[in-house]
Coordinates of C-alpha atoms in Angstrom, one line a residue:
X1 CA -14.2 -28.5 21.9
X2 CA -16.4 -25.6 21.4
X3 CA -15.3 -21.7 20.0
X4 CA -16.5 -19.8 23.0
X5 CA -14.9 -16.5 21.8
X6 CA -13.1 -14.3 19.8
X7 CA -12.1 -11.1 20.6
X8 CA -10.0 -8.7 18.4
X9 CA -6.4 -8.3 19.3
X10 CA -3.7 -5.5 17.9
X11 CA -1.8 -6.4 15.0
X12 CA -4.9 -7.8 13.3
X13 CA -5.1 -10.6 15.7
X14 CA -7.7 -12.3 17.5
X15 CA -7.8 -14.0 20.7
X16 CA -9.6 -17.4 20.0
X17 CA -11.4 -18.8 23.7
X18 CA -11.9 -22.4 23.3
X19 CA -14.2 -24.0 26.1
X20 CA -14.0 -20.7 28.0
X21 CA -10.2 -20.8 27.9
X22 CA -7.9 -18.9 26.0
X23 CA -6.3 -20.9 23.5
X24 CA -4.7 -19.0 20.5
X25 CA -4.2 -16.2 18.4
X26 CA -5.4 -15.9 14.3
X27 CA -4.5 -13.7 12.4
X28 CA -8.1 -12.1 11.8
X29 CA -8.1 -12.8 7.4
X30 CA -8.2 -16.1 8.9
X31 CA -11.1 -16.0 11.4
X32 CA -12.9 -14.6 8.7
X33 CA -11.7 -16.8 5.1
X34 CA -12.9 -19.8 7.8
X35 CA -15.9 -18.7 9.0
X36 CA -14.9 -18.7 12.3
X37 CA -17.3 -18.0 15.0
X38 CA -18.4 -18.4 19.0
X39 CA -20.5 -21.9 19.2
X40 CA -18.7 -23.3 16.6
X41 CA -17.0 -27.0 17.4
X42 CA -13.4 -27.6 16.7
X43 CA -11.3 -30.6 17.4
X44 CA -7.5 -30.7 18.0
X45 CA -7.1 -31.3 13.5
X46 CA -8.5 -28.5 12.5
X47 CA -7.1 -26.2 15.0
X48 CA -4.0 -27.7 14.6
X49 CA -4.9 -26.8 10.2
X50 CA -6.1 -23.2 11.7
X51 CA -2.7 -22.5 13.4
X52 CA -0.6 -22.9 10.3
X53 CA -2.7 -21.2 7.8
X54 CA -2.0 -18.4 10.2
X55 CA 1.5 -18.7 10.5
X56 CA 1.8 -18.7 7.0
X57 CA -0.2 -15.5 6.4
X58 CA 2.0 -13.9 9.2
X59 CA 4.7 -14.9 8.1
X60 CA 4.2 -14.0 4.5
X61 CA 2.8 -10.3 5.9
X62 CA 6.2 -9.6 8.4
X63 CA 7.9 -10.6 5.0
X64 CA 6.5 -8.1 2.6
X65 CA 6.6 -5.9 5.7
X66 CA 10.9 -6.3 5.6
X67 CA 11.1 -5.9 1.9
X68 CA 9.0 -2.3 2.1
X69 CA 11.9 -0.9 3.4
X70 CA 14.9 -2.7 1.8
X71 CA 15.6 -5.3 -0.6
X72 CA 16.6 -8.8 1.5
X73 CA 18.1 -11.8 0.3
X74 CA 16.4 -14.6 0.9
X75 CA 19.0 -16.1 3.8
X76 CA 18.0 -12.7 5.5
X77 CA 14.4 -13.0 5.6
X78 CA 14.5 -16.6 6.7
X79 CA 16.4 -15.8 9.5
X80 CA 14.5 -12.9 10.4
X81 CA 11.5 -14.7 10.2
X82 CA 12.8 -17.6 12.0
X83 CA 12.7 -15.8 15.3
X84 CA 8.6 -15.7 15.2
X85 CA 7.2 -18.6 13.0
X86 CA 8.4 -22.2 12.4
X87 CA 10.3 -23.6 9.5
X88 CA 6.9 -24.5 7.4
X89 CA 5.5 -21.0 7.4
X90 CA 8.9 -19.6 6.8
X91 CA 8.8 -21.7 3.3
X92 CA 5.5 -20.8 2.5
X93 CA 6.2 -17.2 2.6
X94 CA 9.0 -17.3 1.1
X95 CA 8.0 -19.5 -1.8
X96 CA 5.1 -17.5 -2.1
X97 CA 7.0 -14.0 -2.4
X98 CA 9.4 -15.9 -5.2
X99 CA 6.3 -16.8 -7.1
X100 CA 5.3 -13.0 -7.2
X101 CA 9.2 -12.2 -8.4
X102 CA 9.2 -10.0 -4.9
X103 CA 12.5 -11.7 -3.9
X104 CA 15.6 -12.9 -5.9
X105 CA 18.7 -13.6 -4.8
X106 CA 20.5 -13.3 -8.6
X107 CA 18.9 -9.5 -8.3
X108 CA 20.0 -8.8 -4.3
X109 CA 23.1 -10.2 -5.0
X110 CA 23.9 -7.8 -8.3
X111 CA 22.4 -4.5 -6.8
X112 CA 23.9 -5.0 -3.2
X113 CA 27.3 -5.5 -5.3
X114 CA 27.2 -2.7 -7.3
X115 CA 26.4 0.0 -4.4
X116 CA 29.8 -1.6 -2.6
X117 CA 31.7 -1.1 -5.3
X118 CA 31.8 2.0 -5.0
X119 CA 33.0 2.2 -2.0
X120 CA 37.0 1.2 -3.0
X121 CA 36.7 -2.0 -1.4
X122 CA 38.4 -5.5 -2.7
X123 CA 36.6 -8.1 -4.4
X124 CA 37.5 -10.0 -1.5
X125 CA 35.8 -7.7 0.8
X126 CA 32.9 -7.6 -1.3
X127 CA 32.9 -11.7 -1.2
X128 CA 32.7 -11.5 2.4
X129 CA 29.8 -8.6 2.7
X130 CA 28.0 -10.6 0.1
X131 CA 28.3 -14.1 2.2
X132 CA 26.8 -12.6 5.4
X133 CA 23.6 -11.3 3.7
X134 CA 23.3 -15.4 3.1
X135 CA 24.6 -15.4 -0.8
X136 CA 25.9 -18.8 -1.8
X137 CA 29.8 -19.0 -2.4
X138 CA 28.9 -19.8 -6.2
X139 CA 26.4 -16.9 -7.1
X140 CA 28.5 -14.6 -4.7
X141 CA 31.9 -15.3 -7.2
X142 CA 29.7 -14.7 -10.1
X143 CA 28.8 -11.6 -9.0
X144 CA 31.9 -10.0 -8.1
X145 CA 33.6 -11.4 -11.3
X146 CA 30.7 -9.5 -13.0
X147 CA 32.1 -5.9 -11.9
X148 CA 35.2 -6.5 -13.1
X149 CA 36.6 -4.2 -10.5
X150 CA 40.4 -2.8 -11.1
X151 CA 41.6 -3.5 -7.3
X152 CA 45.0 -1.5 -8.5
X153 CA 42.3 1.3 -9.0
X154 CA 40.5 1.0 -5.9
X155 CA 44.1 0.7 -4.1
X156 CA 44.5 4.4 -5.7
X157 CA 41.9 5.7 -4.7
X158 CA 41.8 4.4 -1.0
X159 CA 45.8 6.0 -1.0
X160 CA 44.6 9.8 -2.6
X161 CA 41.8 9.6 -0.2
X162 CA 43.3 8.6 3.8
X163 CA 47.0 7.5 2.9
X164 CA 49.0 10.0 0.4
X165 CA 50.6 11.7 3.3
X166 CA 51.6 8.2 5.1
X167 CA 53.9 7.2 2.1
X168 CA 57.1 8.6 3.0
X169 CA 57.8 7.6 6.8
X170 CA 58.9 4.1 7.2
X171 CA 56.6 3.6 10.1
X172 CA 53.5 5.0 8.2
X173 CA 54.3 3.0 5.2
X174 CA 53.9 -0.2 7.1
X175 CA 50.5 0.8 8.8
X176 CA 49.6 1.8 5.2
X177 CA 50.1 -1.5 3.6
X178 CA 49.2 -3.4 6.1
X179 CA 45.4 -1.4 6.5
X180 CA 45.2 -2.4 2.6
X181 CA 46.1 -5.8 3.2
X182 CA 43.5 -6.0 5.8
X183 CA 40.9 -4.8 3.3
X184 CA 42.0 -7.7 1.0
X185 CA 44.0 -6.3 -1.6
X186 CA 47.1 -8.2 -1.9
X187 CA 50.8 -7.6 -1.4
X188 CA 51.3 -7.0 -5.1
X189 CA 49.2 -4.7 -5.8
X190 CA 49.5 -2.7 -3.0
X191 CA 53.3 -2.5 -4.0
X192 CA 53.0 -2.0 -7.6
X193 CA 50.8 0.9 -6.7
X194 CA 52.5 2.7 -4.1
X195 CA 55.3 2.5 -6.7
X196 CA 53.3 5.0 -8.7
X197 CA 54.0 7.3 -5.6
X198 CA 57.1 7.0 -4.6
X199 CA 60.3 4.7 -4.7
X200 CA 58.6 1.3 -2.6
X201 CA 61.0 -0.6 -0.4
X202 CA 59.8 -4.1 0.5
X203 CA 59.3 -5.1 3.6

């Protein structure tokens, strides 16, 4: 098989023609580490090596590309990455973005939990928010035990904020506790701070 072409593409891409036929696209820092050029022979191995060197390089680009904008754990770049380059390139970047301390999931993990915190939410709601940005179950406890939040607190807050004037129909009451509930505060404390507000009847 002989190189027959290669024409520039957007995205710093090129077009690679292989016996007159097109036949893939490089990301162009690998045209040109390799040498590549029209006339030059190639056989199924080495295009094959070509391919996923690229990959790689894209993948590793689109990654630093993500984490410009935001900090990612690293479940959430492998599954955006996923949707454009195979598993191997997908490790590749992101070993290679550990290595430079550009991702940590320890660091995510600690700064995604702090900003919720303040937000009167339960650790249990935290738990969850930290779980779908792909935190494992173990660091994800860790962390939350490490803001030591006061739920009773948060409950206080949440009530001064949407629910003091809900406290004294029965009706309202009910929609009240059961809206903290929901936000994973339990039954307790929810009761034992409503208490503070007025004389709690359980239901």
């Amino acid at each position: 098989m002989v190189i027959t072409a290669i024409e520039p593409r957007r995205k710093s891409l090129s077009a690679i023609y292989i016996d007159g036929e097109f036949a893939v696209k490089l990301d162009t820092e690998t045209v040109l580490s390799e040498r590549l050029k029209a006339g030059m022979e190639i056989d199924d191995e080495r295009l094959h090596t070509l391919i996923k060197t690229s990959d790689a390089r894209r993948a590793k680009e689109k990654a630093l590309w993500l984490i410009s904008y935001r900090d990612h754990s690293e479940g959430e770049l492998r599954q955006k990455l996923r949707k454009d380059y195979g598993e191997e390139a997908v490790d590749k970047a992101i070993e290679r973005l550990k290595e430079l301390g550009l991702i940590s999931d320890e660091s995510f993990a600690k700064k995604y939990a702090e900003s919720l915190s303040h937000k009167h939410l339960s650790q249990r709601q935290i738990q969850q928010k930290l779980r779908l940005k792909g935190i494992d179950k173990e660091l994800t406890t860790e962390t939350v035990e490490e803001l030591d939040l006061d739920e009773k607190q948060e409950i206080k807050a949440l009530i001064e904020k949407k629910y003091i004037n809900k406290l004294s129909d029965e009706a309202d009451l009910r929609r009240t506790v059961a809206a903290l509930q929901r936000r994973g505060f339990s039954y307790s404390d929810i009761r034992s701070v409503i208490n503070e507000f007025r004389e709690f009847e359980e239901y």
